[in-house]
Short mmCIF file of C-alpha atoms in Angstrom, two decimals:
data_model
loop_
_atom_site.label_atom_id
_atom_site.label_comp_id
_atom_site.label_asym_id
_atom_site.label_seq_id
_atom_site.Cartn_x
_atom_site.Cartn_y
_atom_site.Cartn_z
CA MET J 1 -4.13 53.83 19.25
CA LYS J 2 -3.62 55.63 15.87
CA SER J 3 0.18 54.79 14.57
CA PHE J 4 2.45 58.02 14.94
CA SER J 5 5.80 58.96 14.37
CA GLU J 6 7.05 62.37 15.38
CA SER J 7 10.71 61.18 13.92
CA TYR J 8 9.02 60.28 10.60
CA LYS J 9 6.98 63.32 10.49
CA ALA J 10 10.01 65.29 10.80
CA ALA J 11 11.26 63.59 7.77
CA GLY J 12 8.35 64.99 5.94
CA VAL J 13 5.62 62.13 6.05
CA ASP J 14 3.11 62.69 8.34
CA VAL J 15 1.31 59.43 8.67
CA THR J 16 -2.04 61.09 10.49
CA ALA J 17 -2.58 62.82 7.26
CA GLY J 18 -3.01 59.85 5.50
CA TYR J 19 -5.70 58.72 8.03
CA GLN J 20 -7.57 61.73 7.37
CA ALA J 21 -7.32 61.25 3.31
CA VAL J 22 -8.84 58.01 3.75
CA GLU J 23 -11.88 58.94 5.80
CA LEU J 24 -12.47 61.77 3.35
CA MET J 25 -11.94 59.39 0.60
CA LYS J 26 -14.54 56.41 1.90
CA LYS J 27 -17.45 58.12 0.84
CA HIS J 28 -16.54 58.59 -2.40
CA VAL J 29 -15.05 55.45 -2.60
CA GLN J 30 -18.26 53.57 -1.13
CA LYS J 31 -20.64 54.62 -4.14
CA THR J 32 -18.20 52.47 -6.53
CA PHE J 33 -19.22 49.13 -4.79
CA THR J 34 -20.74 46.41 -6.80
CA SER J 35 -22.12 43.28 -5.45
CA GLY J 36 -19.22 41.62 -5.83
CA VAL J 37 -17.06 43.40 -3.20
CA VAL J 38 -16.40 41.60 0.04
CA SER J 39 -14.01 43.55 1.77
CA GLY J 40 -14.03 47.61 2.48
CA LEU J 41 -10.76 49.81 2.56
CA GLY J 42 -7.95 49.34 5.14
CA GLY J 43 -6.78 45.69 4.14
CA PHE J 44 -3.79 44.62 2.57
CA GLY J 45 -5.78 43.32 -0.42
CA GLY J 46 -9.00 43.86 -1.96
CA LEU J 47 -11.48 41.04 -2.20
CA PHE J 48 -13.51 40.90 -4.99
CA GLU J 49 -16.41 37.59 -5.51
CA LEU J 50 -16.38 36.83 -9.14
CA ASP J 51 -20.17 36.36 -10.36
CA LEU J 52 -19.62 33.43 -13.17
CA GLU J 53 -22.92 32.98 -13.93
CA GLY J 54 -22.93 32.60 -17.63
CA ILE J 55 -19.39 32.28 -18.16
CA SER J 56 -18.38 28.88 -18.96
CA LYS J 57 -14.61 29.56 -19.52
CA PRO J 58 -13.57 33.32 -17.53
CA VAL J 59 -10.75 34.89 -18.70
CA LEU J 60 -9.59 37.46 -17.19
CA VAL J 61 -8.24 40.82 -18.75
CA SER J 62 -6.07 43.17 -16.85
CA GLY J 63 -4.74 46.87 -17.97
CA THR J 64 -2.92 49.38 -16.35
CA ASP J 65 -2.01 53.30 -17.25
CA GLY J 66 -1.53 56.61 -15.56
CA VAL J 67 -2.88 60.02 -16.27
CA GLY J 68 0.89 61.19 -17.97
CA THR J 69 2.16 65.05 -18.14
CA LYS J 70 -1.92 65.80 -18.72
CA LEU J 71 -1.47 66.06 -14.48
CA LYS J 72 0.77 69.63 -15.27
CA LEU J 73 -2.42 71.19 -16.38
CA ALA J 74 -4.24 70.12 -13.14
CA PHE J 75 -1.52 71.56 -11.15
CA LEU J 76 -1.68 75.23 -13.13
CA LEU J 77 -5.32 75.14 -12.90
CA ASP J 78 -5.59 73.76 -9.22
CA LYS J 79 -8.09 71.83 -10.17
CA HIS J 80 -7.79 67.66 -8.93
CA ASP J 81 -11.26 66.18 -9.22
CA SER J 82 -11.39 64.99 -13.04
CA VAL J 83 -7.93 63.50 -13.31
CA GLY J 84 -9.30 60.17 -11.53
CA ILE J 85 -11.58 60.31 -14.47
CA ASP J 86 -8.85 60.15 -17.07
CA CYS J 87 -6.90 57.39 -15.38
CA VAL J 88 -9.57 55.01 -15.12
CA ALA J 89 -10.92 55.39 -18.30
CA MET J 90 -7.06 54.89 -19.95
CA CYS J 91 -7.52 51.45 -18.20
CA VAL J 92 -10.81 50.23 -18.47
CA ASN J 93 -11.69 51.74 -22.33
CA ASP J 94 -8.56 49.05 -23.13
CA ILE J 95 -10.00 46.23 -21.39
CA ILE J 96 -13.03 46.42 -23.44
CA CYS J 97 -11.12 45.74 -26.79
CA CYS J 98 -11.37 42.38 -25.96
CA GLY J 99 -14.79 42.21 -25.13
CA ALA J 100 -13.93 41.91 -21.42
CA LYS J 101 -16.39 43.87 -18.36
CA PRO J 102 -14.23 45.54 -15.85
CA LEU J 103 -14.63 44.37 -12.73
CA VAL J 104 -12.45 46.22 -10.30
CA PHE J 105 -10.01 49.33 -10.29
CA LEU J 106 -6.84 50.19 -7.73
CA ASP J 107 -5.42 53.28 -7.63
CA TYR J 108 -1.66 54.94 -6.93
CA VAL J 109 -1.24 58.06 -5.84
CA ALA J 110 2.14 59.41 -5.27
CA VAL J 111 2.62 62.98 -3.42
CA GLY J 112 5.09 65.51 -2.67
CA LYS J 113 3.07 66.24 0.63
CA ASN J 114 0.04 64.37 1.50
CA ILE J 115 -2.96 67.32 1.78
CA PRO J 116 -6.14 64.70 2.47
CA GLU J 117 -8.15 67.45 1.10
CA LYS J 118 -6.47 67.54 -2.55
CA ILE J 119 -6.07 63.78 -1.99
CA GLU J 120 -10.04 63.47 -1.74
CA GLN J 121 -10.24 65.71 -4.72
CA ILE J 122 -7.97 63.45 -6.64
CA VAL J 123 -10.02 60.04 -5.66
CA SER J 124 -13.06 61.63 -5.97
CA GLY J 125 -12.55 61.62 -9.87
CA VAL J 126 -11.21 58.33 -9.56
CA ALA J 127 -14.39 56.97 -7.86
CA GLU J 128 -16.87 59.10 -10.53
CA GLY J 129 -14.78 57.17 -13.23
CA CYS J 130 -15.68 53.40 -11.63
CA VAL J 131 -19.11 54.57 -11.32
CA GLN J 132 -18.92 55.83 -14.77
CA ALA J 133 -17.34 52.58 -16.26
CA GLY J 134 -19.56 50.03 -13.36
CA CYS J 135 -16.39 48.75 -11.49
CA ALA J 136 -15.33 48.59 -8.23
CA LEU J 137 -12.66 50.99 -6.43
CA ILE J 138 -11.52 48.37 -4.00
CA GLY J 139 -8.41 49.43 -2.72
CA GLY J 140 -5.11 51.88 -3.76
CA GLU J 141 -2.27 53.33 -2.00
CA THR J 142 -1.11 56.98 -1.40
CA ALA J 143 2.46 57.43 -1.05
CA GLU J 144 3.63 60.34 0.80
CA MET J 145 7.32 61.00 -0.96
CA PRO J 146 8.83 64.18 0.17
CA GLY J 147 12.11 65.06 -1.89
CA PHE J 148 11.03 63.40 -4.53
CA TYR J 149 7.92 65.29 -5.81
CA PRO J 150 7.54 68.80 -5.37
CA VAL J 151 5.53 69.57 -2.46
CA ASP J 152 1.98 70.95 -4.92
CA GLU J 153 2.60 67.95 -7.58
CA TYR J 154 1.70 64.15 -7.58
CA ASP J 155 1.49 61.65 -10.04
CA LEU J 156 -1.53 58.97 -10.44
CA ALA J 157 -1.68 55.71 -12.13
CA GLY J 158 -4.18 52.47 -11.62
CA PHE J 159 -4.85 49.12 -12.67
CA SER J 160 -7.64 47.51 -13.52
CA VAL J 161 -9.41 43.89 -13.94
CA GLY J 162 -12.13 42.54 -15.97
CA VAL J 163 -13.41 39.12 -17.23
CA VAL J 164 -14.38 37.65 -20.20
CA ASP J 165 -15.98 34.60 -21.38
CA LYS J 166 -13.24 32.47 -23.30
CA SER J 167 -15.67 32.11 -26.57
CA LYS J 168 -16.57 35.86 -26.51
CA ILE J 169 -12.86 37.24 -26.84
CA LEU J 170 -13.01 39.37 -29.89
CA ASP J 171 -11.19 37.87 -32.82
CA GLN J 172 -9.72 40.00 -34.86
CA ASN J 173 -8.86 37.21 -37.68
CA SER J 174 -12.12 37.22 -38.56
CA GLN J 175 -12.22 40.57 -40.12
CA LYS J 176 -12.19 40.66 -43.69
CA PRO J 177 -12.22 43.04 -46.95
CA GLY J 178 -15.23 45.04 -47.09
CA ASP J 179 -15.65 45.08 -43.13
CA VAL J 180 -16.98 48.71 -42.16
CA LEU J 181 -15.24 50.75 -39.45
CA ILE J 182 -17.39 52.97 -36.93
CA GLY J 183 -15.63 55.73 -35.13
CA ILE J 184 -17.09 56.63 -31.50
CA ALA J 185 -16.31 60.24 -30.80
CA SER J 186 -13.91 61.33 -28.23
CA SER J 187 -14.21 64.08 -25.16
CA GLY J 188 -11.52 65.85 -26.56
CA VAL J 189 -7.55 65.54 -26.44
CA HIS J 190 -7.99 62.43 -23.40
CA SER J 191 -4.63 61.61 -21.85
CA ASN J 192 -2.42 61.16 -24.44
CA GLY J 193 0.38 63.69 -26.52
CA PHE J 194 0.23 66.11 -23.71
CA SER J 195 4.15 66.50 -24.14
CA LEU J 196 3.27 68.00 -27.48
CA VAL J 197 0.43 69.95 -26.17
CA ARG J 198 2.60 71.47 -23.46
CA LYS J 199 5.13 72.37 -25.95
CA VAL J 200 2.69 73.91 -28.06
CA PHE J 201 1.38 76.55 -26.08
CA ASP J 202 4.38 76.84 -23.51
CA ILE J 203 1.72 75.97 -21.36
CA GLU J 204 3.90 76.40 -17.61
CA ASN J 205 3.74 80.31 -19.20
CA ALA J 206 0.32 80.39 -21.45
CA ASP J 207 -3.03 82.00 -20.57
CA LEU J 208 -4.94 79.31 -19.57
CA ASN J 209 -8.40 81.14 -19.84
CA LYS J 210 -7.72 82.22 -23.37
CA THR J 211 -10.86 81.73 -25.10
CA TYR J 212 -10.88 80.70 -28.98
CA PRO J 213 -14.21 81.76 -31.36
CA THR J 214 -14.58 77.55 -31.82
CA LEU J 215 -14.08 76.33 -28.59
CA GLU J 216 -17.20 76.28 -25.90
CA LYS J 217 -14.73 76.59 -22.70
CA PRO J 218 -11.29 78.41 -22.18
CA LEU J 219 -8.19 76.67 -23.15
CA GLY J 220 -7.14 75.21 -19.85
CA GLU J 221 -10.96 73.76 -19.15
CA THR J 222 -11.05 72.13 -22.61
CA LEU J 223 -7.51 70.51 -22.39
CA LEU J 224 -8.35 69.16 -19.02
CA THR J 225 -11.43 67.71 -20.34
CA PRO J 226 -11.31 64.07 -18.89
CA THR J 227 -11.16 61.33 -20.69
CA LYS J 228 -14.71 59.80 -22.11
CA ILE J 229 -15.11 55.93 -20.43
CA TYR J 230 -16.72 53.80 -23.23
CA VAL J 231 -17.29 50.81 -21.19
CA LYS J 232 -21.25 50.98 -20.78
CA SER J 233 -22.04 51.39 -24.48
CA ILE J 234 -19.67 49.24 -25.70
CA LEU J 235 -20.80 46.24 -23.61
CA SER J 236 -24.46 47.17 -24.98
CA LEU J 237 -23.03 46.98 -28.44
CA LEU J 238 -21.66 43.55 -28.07
CA ASP J 239 -24.70 42.47 -26.64
CA THR J 240 -26.66 43.76 -29.95
CA VAL J 241 -24.37 42.73 -33.13
CA LYS J 242 -21.17 40.78 -33.44
CA VAL J 243 -18.25 43.02 -32.97
CA LYS J 244 -14.81 41.94 -34.83
CA SER J 245 -12.27 44.33 -33.35
CA ILE J 246 -11.99 47.55 -30.97
CA SER J 247 -9.55 50.12 -31.21
CA HIS J 248 -8.70 52.41 -28.55
CA ILE J 249 -7.56 55.26 -30.02
CA THR J 250 -4.68 56.68 -27.51
CA GLY J 251 -1.11 57.49 -27.74
CA GLY J 252 0.08 56.82 -31.06
CA GLY J 253 -3.35 58.20 -32.73
CA PHE J 254 -4.71 56.12 -35.96
CA TYR J 255 -1.30 54.98 -37.11
CA GLU J 256 -0.12 53.03 -34.45
CA ASN J 257 -3.78 51.62 -32.53
CA ILE J 258 -5.67 50.74 -35.40
CA PRO J 259 -3.37 48.09 -36.88
CA ARG J 260 -3.07 46.46 -33.32
CA SER J 261 -6.62 44.98 -34.00
CA LEU J 262 -5.96 43.88 -37.59
CA PRO J 263 -4.73 40.57 -38.83
CA ASP J 264 -2.02 40.36 -41.79
CA GLY J 265 -2.71 41.50 -44.82
CA ILE J 266 -5.85 43.84 -43.80
CA THR J 267 -5.63 47.35 -44.05
CA ALA J 268 -7.96 50.29 -42.79
CA LYS J 269 -8.65 52.80 -44.98
CA ILE J 270 -9.98 55.69 -43.05
CA ASN J 271 -11.79 58.39 -44.69
CA ARG J 272 -10.36 61.75 -43.94
CA SER J 273 -13.30 63.71 -45.07
CA ALA J 274 -15.59 61.96 -43.11
CA VAL J 275 -13.66 62.30 -39.20
CA LYS J 276 -15.06 64.85 -37.30
CA VAL J 277 -11.93 66.77 -36.08
CA LEU J 278 -12.79 68.27 -32.89
CA PRO J 279 -11.98 72.32 -32.83
CA ILE J 280 -8.98 71.77 -30.24
CA PHE J 281 -7.04 69.66 -32.72
CA ASP J 282 -7.25 72.38 -35.48
CA ILE J 283 -6.01 74.72 -32.53
CA ILE J 284 -3.09 72.42 -31.86
CA ALA J 285 -2.04 71.74 -35.25
CA LYS J 286 -2.17 75.93 -36.45
CA GLU J 287 -0.36 76.90 -32.66
CA GLY J 288 2.13 74.22 -33.52
CA ASN J 289 2.85 74.18 -37.40
CA ILE J 290 1.91 70.69 -37.30
CA PRO J 291 1.82 68.65 -40.26
CA GLU J 292 -1.59 66.67 -40.25
CA ARG J 293 0.04 63.21 -40.62
CA ASP J 294 1.61 64.07 -37.18
CA MET J 295 -1.39 64.90 -35.85
CA PHE J 296 -3.14 61.60 -37.00
CA ASN J 297 -0.13 59.59 -35.18
CA THR J 298 0.10 61.70 -31.90
CA PHE J 299 -3.87 62.31 -31.20
CA ASN J 300 -7.30 60.81 -31.23
CA MET J 301 -8.63 63.71 -33.44
CA GLY J 302 -11.61 63.32 -32.28
CA VAL J 303 -12.48 59.58 -32.69
CA GLY J 304 -11.59 57.82 -29.19
CA MET J 305 -12.95 54.57 -30.12
CA ILE J 306 -12.90 52.62 -33.52
CA VAL J 307 -15.37 49.47 -34.09
CA SER J 308 -15.37 47.02 -36.79
CA VAL J 309 -18.22 45.17 -37.89
CA ASP J 310 -19.53 43.06 -40.94
CA LYS J 311 -21.17 45.49 -43.44
CA ALA J 312 -24.83 43.98 -42.58
CA ASP J 313 -24.60 44.76 -38.98
CA VAL J 314 -23.79 48.77 -39.30
CA LYS J 315 -27.19 49.76 -38.94
CA ASN J 316 -27.77 48.05 -35.60
CA ALA J 317 -24.45 48.75 -34.79
CA LEU J 318 -24.93 52.92 -35.01
CA ALA J 319 -28.26 52.45 -33.72
CA SER J 320 -27.09 50.80 -30.32
CA LEU J 321 -24.08 53.39 -29.97
CA ILE J 322 -26.66 56.18 -30.63
CA SER J 323 -28.77 55.50 -28.10
CA SER J 324 -26.16 54.93 -25.89
CA GLY J 325 -25.48 58.48 -26.07
CA GLU J 326 -22.41 57.95 -27.99
CA ASP J 327 -21.96 60.30 -31.46
CA ALA J 328 -21.45 57.47 -33.76
CA TYR J 329 -20.77 57.17 -37.65
CA VAL J 330 -19.11 55.22 -40.17
CA ILE J 331 -15.53 56.54 -40.72
CA GLY J 332 -13.99 53.71 -43.17
CA GLU J 333 -13.36 50.23 -44.12
CA LEU J 334 -11.05 47.54 -44.48
CA ILE J 335 -9.17 46.63 -47.36
CA GLU J 336 -6.39 44.44 -48.06
CA GLY J 337 -3.22 45.37 -48.08
CA GLU J 338 -0.01 45.68 -45.66
CA GLU J 339 0.01 49.58 -44.71
CA GLY J 340 -1.70 49.14 -41.95
CA VAL J 341 -3.61 52.32 -42.23
CA ILE J 342 -3.99 54.51 -45.11
CA ILE J 343 -6.39 58.23 -44.23
CA CYS J 344 -7.57 59.62 -47.48
#
């Protein structure tokens, strides 16, 4: 007999809706299962068996993040099947910066009202993100919180764990002046800076179907484009050349994220003319009258990842990334200095 409480339902929490949501999401979750998955949905913890073949000293690498106020776009457009990709991307793209392979993912969805069909849409996106990242969705939590969230809104966060052999953890201290920086194109705004985006467009009152000559899709769809997941491309690159460091360009843009992957005394010199700025960023800058430095300090500007390699490895690194379907190109170099980042 299924658990049920009429009193709890009267308080706004319908546990039967939770059961229905789980049944609807099962087919999406199961497509993410890899060989290490031991348990299915419904237990108190997700079980995963580590395959340590070829790994002498395993190190677990974890990452957690959410989608942020980009969710407001999903609410306004009533489109919920892509924000889960963002949630996965924000976690796994961080993990691979250490050289680790993501293994498992768990999500947390907090809702004002549990509408099973909407939960299914959200989790379908999470599952798609896991498929793109090659990791398994082994568990999660849906919390119905009436009175805390509006009935038509929710929050979404996630957590991922990966593994890397200790000897293969990327060593940012191996970098030196003359090393080359390769940029990998983003798919759009990704999942950062949306508080500013919402302010610029007055998003709650904006015409999200508005079109611009430089955009392939209407404004709302363009902004909701899910964050690109780079896991498989980066893992292939790591098998091809010696990568010295990787920067995931998220909140804080170039000025905050690139220095995180640099040793003391080394500065990243970015060739501004080389950066392939996506049209949406030109529109944001113009509509909001935002200085270019603030743009590079808030958004990815069309570059989702930056990898550092020796000058001798540039050709092979670019070939690997391009063969993986990435738009990759030289974006700058490392020089002596304490500035962290110079864009010129």
